[in-house]
Coordinates of C-alpha atoms in Angstrom, one line a residue:
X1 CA 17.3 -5.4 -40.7
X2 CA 16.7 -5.4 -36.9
X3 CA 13.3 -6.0 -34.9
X4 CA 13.4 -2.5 -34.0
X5 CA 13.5 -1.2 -37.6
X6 CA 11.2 -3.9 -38.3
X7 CA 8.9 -3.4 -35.7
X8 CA 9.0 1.0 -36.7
X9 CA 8.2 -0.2 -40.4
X10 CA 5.0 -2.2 -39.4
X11 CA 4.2 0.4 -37.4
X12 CA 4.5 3.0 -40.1
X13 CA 2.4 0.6 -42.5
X14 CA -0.4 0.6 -39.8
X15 CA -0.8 4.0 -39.5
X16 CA -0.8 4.5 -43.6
X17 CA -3.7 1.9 -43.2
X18 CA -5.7 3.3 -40.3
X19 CA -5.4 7.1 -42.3
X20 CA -6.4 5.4 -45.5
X21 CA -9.9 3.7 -43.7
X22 CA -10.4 7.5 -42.2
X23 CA -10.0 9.0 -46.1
X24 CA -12.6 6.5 -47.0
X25 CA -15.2 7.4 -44.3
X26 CA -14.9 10.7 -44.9
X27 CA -15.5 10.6 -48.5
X28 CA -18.6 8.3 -47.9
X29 CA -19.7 11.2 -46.0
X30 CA -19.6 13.9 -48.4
X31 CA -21.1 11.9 -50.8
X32 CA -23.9 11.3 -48.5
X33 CA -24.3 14.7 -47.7
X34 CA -24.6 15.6 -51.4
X35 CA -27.3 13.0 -51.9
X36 CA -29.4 14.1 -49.2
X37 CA -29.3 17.7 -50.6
X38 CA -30.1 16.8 -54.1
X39 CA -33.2 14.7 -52.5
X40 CA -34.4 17.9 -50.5
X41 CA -33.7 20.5 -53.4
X42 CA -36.0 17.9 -55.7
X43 CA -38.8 16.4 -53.0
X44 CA -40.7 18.4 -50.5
X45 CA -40.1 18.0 -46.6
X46 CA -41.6 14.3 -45.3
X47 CA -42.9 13.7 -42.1
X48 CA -42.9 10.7 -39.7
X49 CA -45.4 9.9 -37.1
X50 CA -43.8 8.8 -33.5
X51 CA -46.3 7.5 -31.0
X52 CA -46.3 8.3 -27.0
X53 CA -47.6 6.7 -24.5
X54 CA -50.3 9.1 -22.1
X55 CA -47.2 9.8 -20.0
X56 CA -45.1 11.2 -23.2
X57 CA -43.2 8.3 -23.7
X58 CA -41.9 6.7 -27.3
X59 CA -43.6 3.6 -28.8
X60 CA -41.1 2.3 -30.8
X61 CA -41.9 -0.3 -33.8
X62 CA -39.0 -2.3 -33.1
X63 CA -37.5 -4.0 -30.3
X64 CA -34.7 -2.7 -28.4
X65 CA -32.2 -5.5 -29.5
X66 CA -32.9 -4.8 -33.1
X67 CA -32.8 -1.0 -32.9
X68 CA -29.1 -1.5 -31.0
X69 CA -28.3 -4.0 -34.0
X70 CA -29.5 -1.5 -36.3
X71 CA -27.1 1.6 -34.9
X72 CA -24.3 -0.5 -35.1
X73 CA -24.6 -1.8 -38.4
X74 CA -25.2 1.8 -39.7
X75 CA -22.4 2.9 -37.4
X76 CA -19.5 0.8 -38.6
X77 CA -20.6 0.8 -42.7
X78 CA -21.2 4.4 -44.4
X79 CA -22.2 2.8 -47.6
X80 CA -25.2 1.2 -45.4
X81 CA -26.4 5.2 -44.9
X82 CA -26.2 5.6 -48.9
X83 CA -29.0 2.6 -49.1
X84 CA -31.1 3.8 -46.1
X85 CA -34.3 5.4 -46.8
X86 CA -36.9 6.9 -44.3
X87 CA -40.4 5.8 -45.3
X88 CA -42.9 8.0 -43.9
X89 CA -45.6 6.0 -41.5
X90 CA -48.5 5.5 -43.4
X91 CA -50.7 4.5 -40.1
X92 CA -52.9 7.5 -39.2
X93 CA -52.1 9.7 -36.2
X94 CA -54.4 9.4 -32.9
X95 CA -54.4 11.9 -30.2
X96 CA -51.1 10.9 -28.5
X97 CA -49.3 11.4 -31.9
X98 CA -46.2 14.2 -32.6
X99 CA -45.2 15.6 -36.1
X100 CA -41.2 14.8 -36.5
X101 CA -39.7 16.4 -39.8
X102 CA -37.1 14.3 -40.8
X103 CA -34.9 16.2 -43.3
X104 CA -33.9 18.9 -40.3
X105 CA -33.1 15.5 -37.9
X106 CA -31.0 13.9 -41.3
X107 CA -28.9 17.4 -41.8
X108 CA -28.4 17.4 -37.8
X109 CA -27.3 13.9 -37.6
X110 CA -25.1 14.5 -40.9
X111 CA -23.7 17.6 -39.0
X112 CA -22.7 16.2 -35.6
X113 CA -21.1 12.8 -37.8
X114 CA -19.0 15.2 -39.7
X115 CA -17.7 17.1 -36.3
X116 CA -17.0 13.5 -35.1
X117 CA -14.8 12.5 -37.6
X118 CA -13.2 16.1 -38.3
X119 CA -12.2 16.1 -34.6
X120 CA -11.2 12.0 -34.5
X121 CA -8.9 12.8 -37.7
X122 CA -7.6 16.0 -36.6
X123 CA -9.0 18.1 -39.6
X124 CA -8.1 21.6 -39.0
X125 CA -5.8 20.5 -35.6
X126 CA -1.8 19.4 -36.1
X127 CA -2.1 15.8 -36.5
X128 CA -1.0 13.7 -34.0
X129 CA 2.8 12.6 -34.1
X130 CA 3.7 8.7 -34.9
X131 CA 4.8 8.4 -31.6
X132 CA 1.7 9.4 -29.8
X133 CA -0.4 7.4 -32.0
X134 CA 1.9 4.3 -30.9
X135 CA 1.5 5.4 -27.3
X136 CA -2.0 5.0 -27.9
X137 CA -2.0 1.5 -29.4
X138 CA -4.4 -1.4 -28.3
X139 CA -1.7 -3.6 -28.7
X140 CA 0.6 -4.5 -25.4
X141 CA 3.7 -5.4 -27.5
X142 CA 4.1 -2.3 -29.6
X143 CA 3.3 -0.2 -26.3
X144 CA 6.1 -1.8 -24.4
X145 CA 8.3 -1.3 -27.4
X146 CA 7.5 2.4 -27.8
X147 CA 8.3 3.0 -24.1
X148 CA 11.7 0.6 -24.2
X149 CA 12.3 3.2 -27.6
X150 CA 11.7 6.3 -25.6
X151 CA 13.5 5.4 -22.3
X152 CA 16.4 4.7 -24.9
X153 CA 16.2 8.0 -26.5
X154 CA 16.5 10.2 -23.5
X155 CA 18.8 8.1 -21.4
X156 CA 21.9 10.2 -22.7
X157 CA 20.0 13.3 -22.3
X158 CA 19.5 11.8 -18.6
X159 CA 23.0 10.8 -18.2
X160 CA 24.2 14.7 -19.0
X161 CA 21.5 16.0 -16.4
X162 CA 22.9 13.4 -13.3
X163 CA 26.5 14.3 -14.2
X164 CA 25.7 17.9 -14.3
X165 CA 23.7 17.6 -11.4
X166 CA 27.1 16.7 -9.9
X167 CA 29.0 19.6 -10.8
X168 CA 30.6 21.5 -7.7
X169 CA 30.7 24.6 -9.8
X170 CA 31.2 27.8 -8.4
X171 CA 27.8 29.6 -6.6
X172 CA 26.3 31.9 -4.6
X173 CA 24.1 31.0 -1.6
X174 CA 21.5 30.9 -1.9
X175 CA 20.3 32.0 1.7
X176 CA 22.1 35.1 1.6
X177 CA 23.1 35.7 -1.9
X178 CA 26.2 37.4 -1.0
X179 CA 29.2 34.3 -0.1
X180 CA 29.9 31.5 -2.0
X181 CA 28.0 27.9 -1.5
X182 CA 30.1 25.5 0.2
X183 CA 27.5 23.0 1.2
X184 CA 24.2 21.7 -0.6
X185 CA 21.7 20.2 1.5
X186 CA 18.6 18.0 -0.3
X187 CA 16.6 18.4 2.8
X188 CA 16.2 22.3 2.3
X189 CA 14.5 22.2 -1.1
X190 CA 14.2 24.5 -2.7
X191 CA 17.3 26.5 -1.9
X192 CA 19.6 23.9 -0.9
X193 CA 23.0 25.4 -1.5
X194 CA 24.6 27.0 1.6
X195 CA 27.4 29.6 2.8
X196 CA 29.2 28.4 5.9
X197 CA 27.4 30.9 8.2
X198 CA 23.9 29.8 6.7
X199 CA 24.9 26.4 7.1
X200 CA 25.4 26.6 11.1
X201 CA 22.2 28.8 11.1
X202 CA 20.0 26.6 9.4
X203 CA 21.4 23.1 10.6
X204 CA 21.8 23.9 14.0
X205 CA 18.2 23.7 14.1
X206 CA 17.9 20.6 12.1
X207 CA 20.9 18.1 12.3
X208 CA 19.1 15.4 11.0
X209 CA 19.1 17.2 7.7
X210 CA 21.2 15.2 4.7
X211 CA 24.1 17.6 3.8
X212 CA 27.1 17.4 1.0
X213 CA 30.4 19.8 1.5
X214 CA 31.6 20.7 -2.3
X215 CA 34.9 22.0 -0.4
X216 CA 37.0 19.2 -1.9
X217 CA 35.9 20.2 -5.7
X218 CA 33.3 17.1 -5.5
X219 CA 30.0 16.4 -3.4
X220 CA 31.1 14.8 -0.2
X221 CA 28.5 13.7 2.7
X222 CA 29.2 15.0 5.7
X223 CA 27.8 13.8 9.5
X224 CA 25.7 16.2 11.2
X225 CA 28.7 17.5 13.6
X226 CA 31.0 18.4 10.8
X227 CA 30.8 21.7 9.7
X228 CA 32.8 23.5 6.9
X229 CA 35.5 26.9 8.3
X230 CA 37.8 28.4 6.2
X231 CA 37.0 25.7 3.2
X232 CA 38.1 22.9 6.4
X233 CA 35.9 20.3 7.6
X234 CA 35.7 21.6 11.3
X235 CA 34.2 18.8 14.2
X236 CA 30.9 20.3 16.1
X237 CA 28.5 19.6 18.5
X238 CA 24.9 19.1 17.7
X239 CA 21.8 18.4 19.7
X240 CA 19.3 16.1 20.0
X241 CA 16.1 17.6 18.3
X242 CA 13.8 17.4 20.9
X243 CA 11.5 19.7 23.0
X244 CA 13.2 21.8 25.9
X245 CA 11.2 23.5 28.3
X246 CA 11.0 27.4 28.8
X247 CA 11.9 27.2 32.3
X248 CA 13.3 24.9 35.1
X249 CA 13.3 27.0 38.1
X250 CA 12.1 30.5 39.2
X251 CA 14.9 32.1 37.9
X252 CA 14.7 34.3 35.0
X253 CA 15.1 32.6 31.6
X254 CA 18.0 34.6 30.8
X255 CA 20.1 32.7 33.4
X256 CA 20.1 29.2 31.3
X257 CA 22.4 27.8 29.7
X258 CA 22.2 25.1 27.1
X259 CA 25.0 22.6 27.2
X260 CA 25.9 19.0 25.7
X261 CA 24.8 16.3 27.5
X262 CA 25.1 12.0 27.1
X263 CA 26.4 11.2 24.0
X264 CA 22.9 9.5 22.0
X265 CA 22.7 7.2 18.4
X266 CA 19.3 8.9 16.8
X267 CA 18.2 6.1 14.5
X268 CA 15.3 7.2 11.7
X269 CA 14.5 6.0 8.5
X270 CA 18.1 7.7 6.9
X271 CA 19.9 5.6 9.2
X272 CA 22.2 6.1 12.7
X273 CA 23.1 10.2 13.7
X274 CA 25.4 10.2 16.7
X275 CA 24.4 13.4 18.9
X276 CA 24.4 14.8 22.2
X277 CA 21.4 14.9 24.5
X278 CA 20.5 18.7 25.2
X279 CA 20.7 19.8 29.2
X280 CA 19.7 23.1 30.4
X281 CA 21.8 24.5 33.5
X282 CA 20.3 27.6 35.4
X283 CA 23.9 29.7 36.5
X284 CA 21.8 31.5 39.3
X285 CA 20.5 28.3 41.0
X286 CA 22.7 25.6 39.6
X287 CA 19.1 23.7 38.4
X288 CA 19.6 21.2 35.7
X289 CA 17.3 19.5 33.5
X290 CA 17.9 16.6 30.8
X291 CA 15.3 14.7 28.4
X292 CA 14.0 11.4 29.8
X293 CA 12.5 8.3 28.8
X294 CA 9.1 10.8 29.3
X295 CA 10.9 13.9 27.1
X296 CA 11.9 12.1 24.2
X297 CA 8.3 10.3 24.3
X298 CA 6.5 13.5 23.8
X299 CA 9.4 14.2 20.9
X300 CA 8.0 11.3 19.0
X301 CA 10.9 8.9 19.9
X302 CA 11.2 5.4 21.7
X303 CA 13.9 4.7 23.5
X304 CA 16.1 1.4 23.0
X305 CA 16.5 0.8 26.7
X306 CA 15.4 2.7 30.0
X307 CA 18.6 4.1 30.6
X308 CA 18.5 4.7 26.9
X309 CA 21.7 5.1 24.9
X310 CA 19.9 4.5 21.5
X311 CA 16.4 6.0 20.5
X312 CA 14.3 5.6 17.7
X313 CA 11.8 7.8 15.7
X314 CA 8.4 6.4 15.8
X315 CA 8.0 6.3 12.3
X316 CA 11.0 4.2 12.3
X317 CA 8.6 1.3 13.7
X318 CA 5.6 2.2 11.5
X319 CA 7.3 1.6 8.4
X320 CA 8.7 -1.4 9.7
X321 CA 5.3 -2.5 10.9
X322 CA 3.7 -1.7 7.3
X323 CA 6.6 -3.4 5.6
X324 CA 5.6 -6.6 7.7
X325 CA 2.3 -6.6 6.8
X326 CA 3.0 -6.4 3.2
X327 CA 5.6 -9.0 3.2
X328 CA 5.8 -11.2 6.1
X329 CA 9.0 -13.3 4.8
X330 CA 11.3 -9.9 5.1
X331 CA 13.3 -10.6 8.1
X332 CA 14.6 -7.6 10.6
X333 CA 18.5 -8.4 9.7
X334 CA 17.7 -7.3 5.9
X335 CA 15.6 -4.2 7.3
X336 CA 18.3 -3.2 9.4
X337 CA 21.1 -4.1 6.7
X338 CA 18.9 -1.4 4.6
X339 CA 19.7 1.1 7.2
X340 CA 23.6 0.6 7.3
X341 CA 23.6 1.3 4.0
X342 CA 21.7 4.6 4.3
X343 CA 23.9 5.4 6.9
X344 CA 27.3 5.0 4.9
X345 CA 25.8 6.3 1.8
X346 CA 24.8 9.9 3.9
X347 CA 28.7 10.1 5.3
X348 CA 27.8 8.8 8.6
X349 CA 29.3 5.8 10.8
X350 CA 27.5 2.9 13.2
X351 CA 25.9 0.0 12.9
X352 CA 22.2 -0.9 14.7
X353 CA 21.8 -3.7 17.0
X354 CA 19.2 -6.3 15.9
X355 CA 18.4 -7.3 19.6
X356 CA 17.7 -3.8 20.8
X357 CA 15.9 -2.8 17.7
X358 CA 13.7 -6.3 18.2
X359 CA 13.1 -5.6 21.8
X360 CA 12.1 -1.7 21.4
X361 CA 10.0 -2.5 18.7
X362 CA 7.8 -5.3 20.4
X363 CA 7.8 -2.9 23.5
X364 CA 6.3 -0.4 21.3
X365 CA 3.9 -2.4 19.8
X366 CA 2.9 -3.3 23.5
X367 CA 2.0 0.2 23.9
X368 CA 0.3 0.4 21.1
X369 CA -2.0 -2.3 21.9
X370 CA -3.2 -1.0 25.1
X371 CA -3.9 2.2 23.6
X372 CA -6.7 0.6 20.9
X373 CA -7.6 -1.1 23.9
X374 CA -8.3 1.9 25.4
X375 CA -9.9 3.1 22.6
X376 CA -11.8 0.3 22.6
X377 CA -10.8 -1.2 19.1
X378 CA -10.6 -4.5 19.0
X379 CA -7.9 -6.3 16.7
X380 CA -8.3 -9.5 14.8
X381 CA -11.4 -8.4 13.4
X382 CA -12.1 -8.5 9.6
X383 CA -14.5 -5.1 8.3
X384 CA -15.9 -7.0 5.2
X385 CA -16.9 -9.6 7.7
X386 CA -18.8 -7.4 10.4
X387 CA -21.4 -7.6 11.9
X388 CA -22.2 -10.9 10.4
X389 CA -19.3 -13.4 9.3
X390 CA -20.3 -16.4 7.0
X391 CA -17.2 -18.6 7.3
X392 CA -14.6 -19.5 9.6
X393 CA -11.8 -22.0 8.6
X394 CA -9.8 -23.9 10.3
X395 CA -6.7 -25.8 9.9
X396 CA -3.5 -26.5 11.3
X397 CA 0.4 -25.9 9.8
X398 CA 2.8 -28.3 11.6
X399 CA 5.9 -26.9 10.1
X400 CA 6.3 -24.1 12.5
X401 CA 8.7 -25.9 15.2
X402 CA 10.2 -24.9 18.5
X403 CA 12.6 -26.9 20.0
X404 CA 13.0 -27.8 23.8
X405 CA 16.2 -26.8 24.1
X406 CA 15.4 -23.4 23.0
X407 CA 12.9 -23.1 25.8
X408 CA 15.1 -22.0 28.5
X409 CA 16.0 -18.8 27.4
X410 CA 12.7 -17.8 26.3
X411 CA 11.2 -15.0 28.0
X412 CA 7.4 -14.0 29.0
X413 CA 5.4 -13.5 25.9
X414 CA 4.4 -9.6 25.9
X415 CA 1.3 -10.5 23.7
X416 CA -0.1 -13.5 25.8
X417 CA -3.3 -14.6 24.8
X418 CA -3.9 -11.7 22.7
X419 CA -3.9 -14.1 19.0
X420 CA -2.2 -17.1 20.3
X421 CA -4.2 -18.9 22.6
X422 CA -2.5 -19.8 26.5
X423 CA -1.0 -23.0 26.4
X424 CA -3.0 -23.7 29.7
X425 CA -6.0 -22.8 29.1
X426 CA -6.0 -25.0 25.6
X427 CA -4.7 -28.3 27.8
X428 CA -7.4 -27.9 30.2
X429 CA -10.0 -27.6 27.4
X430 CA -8.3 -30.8 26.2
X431 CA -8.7 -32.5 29.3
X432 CA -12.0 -31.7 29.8
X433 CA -12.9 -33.1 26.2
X434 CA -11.0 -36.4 26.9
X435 CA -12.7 -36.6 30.0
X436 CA -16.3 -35.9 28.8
X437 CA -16.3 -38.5 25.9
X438 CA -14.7 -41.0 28.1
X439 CA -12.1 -42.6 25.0
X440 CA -11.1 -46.2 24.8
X441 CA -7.9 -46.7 22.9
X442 CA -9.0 -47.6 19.4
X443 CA -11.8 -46.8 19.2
X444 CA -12.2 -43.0 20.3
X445 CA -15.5 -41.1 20.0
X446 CA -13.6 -38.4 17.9
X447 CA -10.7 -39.5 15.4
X448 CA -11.3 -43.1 15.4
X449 CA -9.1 -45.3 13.6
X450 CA -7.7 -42.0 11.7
X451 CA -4.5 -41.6 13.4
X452 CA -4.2 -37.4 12.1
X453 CA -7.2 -36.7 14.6
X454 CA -7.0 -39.1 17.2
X455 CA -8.0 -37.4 20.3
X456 CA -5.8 -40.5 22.4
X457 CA -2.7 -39.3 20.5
X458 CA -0.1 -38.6 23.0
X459 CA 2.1 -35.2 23.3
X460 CA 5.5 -35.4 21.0
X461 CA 8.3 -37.2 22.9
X462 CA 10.9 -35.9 20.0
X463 CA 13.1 -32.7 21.1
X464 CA 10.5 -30.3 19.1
X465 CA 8.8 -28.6 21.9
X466 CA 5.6 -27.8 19.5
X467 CA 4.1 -28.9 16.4
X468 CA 2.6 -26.2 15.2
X469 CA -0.1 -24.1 14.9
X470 CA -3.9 -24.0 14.5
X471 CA -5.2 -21.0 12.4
X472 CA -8.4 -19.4 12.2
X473 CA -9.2 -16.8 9.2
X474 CA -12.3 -15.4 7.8
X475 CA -13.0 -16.2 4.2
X476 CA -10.7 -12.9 3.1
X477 CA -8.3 -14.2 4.9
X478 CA -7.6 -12.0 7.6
X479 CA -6.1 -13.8 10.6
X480 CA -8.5 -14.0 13.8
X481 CA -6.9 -16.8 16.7
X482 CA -4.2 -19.5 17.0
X483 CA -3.0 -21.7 19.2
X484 CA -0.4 -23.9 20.0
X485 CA -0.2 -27.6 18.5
X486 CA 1.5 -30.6 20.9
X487 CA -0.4 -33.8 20.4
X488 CA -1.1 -33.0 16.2
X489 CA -3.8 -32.3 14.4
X490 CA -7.0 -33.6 16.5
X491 CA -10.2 -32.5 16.9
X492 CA -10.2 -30.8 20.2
X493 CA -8.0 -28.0 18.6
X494 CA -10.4 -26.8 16.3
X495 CA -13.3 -27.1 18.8
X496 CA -11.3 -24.8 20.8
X497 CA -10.7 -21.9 18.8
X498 CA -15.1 -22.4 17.1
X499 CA -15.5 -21.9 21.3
X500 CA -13.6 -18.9 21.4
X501 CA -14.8 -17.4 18.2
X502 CA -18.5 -18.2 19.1
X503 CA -19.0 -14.6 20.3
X504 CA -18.8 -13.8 16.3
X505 CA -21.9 -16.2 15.0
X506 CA -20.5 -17.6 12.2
X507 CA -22.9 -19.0 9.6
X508 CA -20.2 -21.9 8.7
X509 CA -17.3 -23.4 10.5
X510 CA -14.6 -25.1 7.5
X511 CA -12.3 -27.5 9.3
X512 CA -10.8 -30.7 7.4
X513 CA -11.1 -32.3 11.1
X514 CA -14.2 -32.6 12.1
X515 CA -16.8 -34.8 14.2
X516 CA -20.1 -36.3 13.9
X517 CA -22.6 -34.0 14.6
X518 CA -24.7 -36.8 15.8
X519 CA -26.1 -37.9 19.3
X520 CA -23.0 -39.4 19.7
X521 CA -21.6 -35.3 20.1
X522 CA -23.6 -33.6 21.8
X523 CA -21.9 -33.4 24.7
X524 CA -18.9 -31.5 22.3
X525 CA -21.0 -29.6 20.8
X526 CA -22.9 -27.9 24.2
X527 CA -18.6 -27.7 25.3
X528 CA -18.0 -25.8 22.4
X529 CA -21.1 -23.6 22.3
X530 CA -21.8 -23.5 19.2
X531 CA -24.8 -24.6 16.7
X532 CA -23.1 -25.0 13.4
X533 CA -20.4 -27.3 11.5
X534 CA -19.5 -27.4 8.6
X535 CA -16.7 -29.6 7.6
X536 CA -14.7 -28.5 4.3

């Protein structure tokens, strides 16, 4: 016998079990019910006394602990409501006293315990199936083996509906409902199947639309300039979809002509679309006007270079942004890699340059910055931390290396002192440190005799232009400031970045190098300007 068959006759065995306990409840029930109307048929109504407080509130004999207890005991056993008696309260009533009949409160408990279980069993509703009941099992393992069992038992049913979905077929349009469908488009849900005439209509307007010809007796993708005439794939020319003005000169409107311009690779999140660059020629006064660098901005595109050859949709960079953020190990060859294969899989051709993609995107980002600047948001900054931020901590990474030879080609950082600090400004801060507590070799104010935070050690003579990095994150984690790392781990690099951050008042500062906060550093601490250590 097989786990599966195994597993379904446990299963089967449980429920058996579960209905059995439900039979039993219920028949404690009606036994119950009989007693108590044999007990009000033979004995007069009884009466309990329940005391309140001036302000109409319930003394109750018992403590709340034991009442809970109580409920649940009488809860979970029905023969314990068999043995349960209500005594009436034999203390005499005061003033703030109230007359409770119990019989009418025992029949209306009875009644609403009854309705419970009826509607928990399903009595008078179609009992739930096996299945459902296994979907709805407090155990993991038989819940991941019901869904495993399901996905199984539709997967052929699945397998018909994709192939069918496949299935050139012979149909209408479904635009015009008169000539038959020769391409299906995904995009134009939900009436994606197309005559040829509805096809240039519709997709003139929107080339970057995903499209499949069914010419060939099979789905086939087709590029945005390939239309289907007289069941032929038939080359065309399609635009750029971006926003043309009404007029260009003081000619009448009727005088312009729209014609091809530059040849342009669109690049959004389906992958690369070669197109043409619309241009607008007035016939009466020869005017001309083509998109720019400003044109295709107010399009929502960014251009690859100036003289742009290659643009990008915006949300192009947003999703690569957001996929950053969520995992900082992806790397931009694997993004881009991603969007070759959307482009083959949609019929199209090209790949996408890494370097311009890099570049555009870091250029955009650069705008992107001096607009929050303008909008006066500050980055770095944690929420949960604001307005006052308990913990800073600091430490340094020395695995992140650049080498020397590198150097050369390396070009002007576009985000200079924005999260990394200037390597000038943090050597001068040095200096001034090294100068301030006056050091004698061996035995330095700051570091000592501990060679990971000597302040006298010197600056790498090895080919590795840095050392790494000095990080300073709030205690969710969220990055605030780094710099750059050249003489290791000492203690003037964490003193830097508790100046820098001073403007935030931490309550502690967590830094595994640290420095007496003694007589001895008072002259640090009044250089860093801050009040609080706090070494971790």
């Amino acid at each position: 016998m097989s786990d599966s068959e195994l597993q379904n006759l446990f299963s089967r065995v449980d429920n058996m079990a579960v209905q059995q306990e439900v039979n039993d409840v219920l028949q404690g029930v009606d036994d119950l019910i009989a007693v108590v109307q044999d007990e009000q048929a033979a004995a007069p109504p009884t009466m309990r006394w329940k005391k309140r407080t001036s302000d109409g509130n319930l003394i109750h004999a018992r403590p709340r602990s034991a009442r809970n207890q109580s409920n649940q005991v009488t809860a979970g056993n029905s023969s314990g409501l068999q043995q349960q008696k209500t005594h009436p309260n034999k203390n005499a009533p005061d003033s703030n006293s109230e007359v409770v009949f119990a019989p009418d409160n025992v029949d209306g408990f009875l009644r609403d315990l009854q309705q419970s279980l009826s509607d928990a069993t399903g009595d008078g509703v179609e009992s739930p199936t096996p299945q459902a009941s296994l979907s709805a099992s407090l155990n993991w393992s038989t819940r991941k083996s019901n869904s495993s069992e399901s996905w199984k038992a539709a997967r052929p049913r699945l397998v018909n509906t994709a192939l069918a979905q496949e299935n050139v077929g012979t149909r209408k349009c479904q635009q015009c409902w008169s000539n038959l469908a020769v391409v299906r488009c995904r995009d134009c849900l939900p009436r994606p199947l197309f005559c040829a005439e509805c096809d240039v209509v519709m997709h003139t307007r929107h080339p970057l639309h995903n499209r499949d010809a069914s010419t060939l007796g099979f789905f086939q993708p087709l590029p945005p300039t390939t239309t289907v005439q007289n069941m032929d794939l038939c080359q065309c020319v399609r635009y750029v979809p971006v926003e043309i003005p009404h007029q260009i000169c003081g000619c009448p409107t009727e005088a312009l002509r729209l014609k091809p311009g530059k040849a342009v690779a669109v690049i959004t999140m389906n992958g690369r679309h070669e197109l043409s660059m619309p241009e607008l020629a007035c016939e009466a006064c020869k005017a001309t006007w083509t998109a720019g660098v400003d044109g295709i901005l107010h399009s929502d595109y960014w251009p690859a270079t100036l003289n742009f050859a290659t643009i990008y949709g915006t949300d192009v960079f947003a999703s690569f942004e957001e996929m950053k953020m969520a995992a900082p190990g992806l790397s931009c060859q694997a993004f881009l890699q991603m969007w070759d294969q959307r482009t083959v899989r949609f019929g199209r051709t090209g790949k996408i340059s890494a370097d311009t993609f890099a570049k555009s995107f870091f250029e955009w980002e650069a705008v992107q910055y001096e607009m929050d600047n303008i909008c006066k948001e500050e980055p770095f900054t944690c929420p949960a931390c604001s307005p006052d931020m308990l913990a800073v901590s600091v430490d340094g990474n020395r695995k992140h290396y650049r080498f020397k030879n590198a150097s050369s080609a390396e070009e002007q950082a576009i985000f200079d002192g924005v999260f990394i600090a200037k390597d000038d400004d943090v050597a001068k801060f040095v200096n001034y440190i090294h100068t301030t507590t006056k050091h004698v070799p061996g035995r330095g104010v700051c570091g000592g005799e501990w060679s990971a935070a000597r302040e006298t050690s010197k600056k790498s003579a090895s080919k590795l232009d840095e050392e790494g990095l000095e990080l300073a994150v709030c205690r969710h984690g969220l990055l605030l400031c780094a710099l750059n790392m050249f003489r290791g781990e000492i203690f003037a690099y964490p003193l830097y970045i508790q100046r820098k951050l001073a403007n935030l008042t931490p309550t502690f500062y967590c830094m595994d190098v640290t420095c007496n906060t003694g007589p001895t550093s008072i002259r640090l601490q009044e250089a860093a300007q801050s009040s609080s250590i706090c070494s971790a």
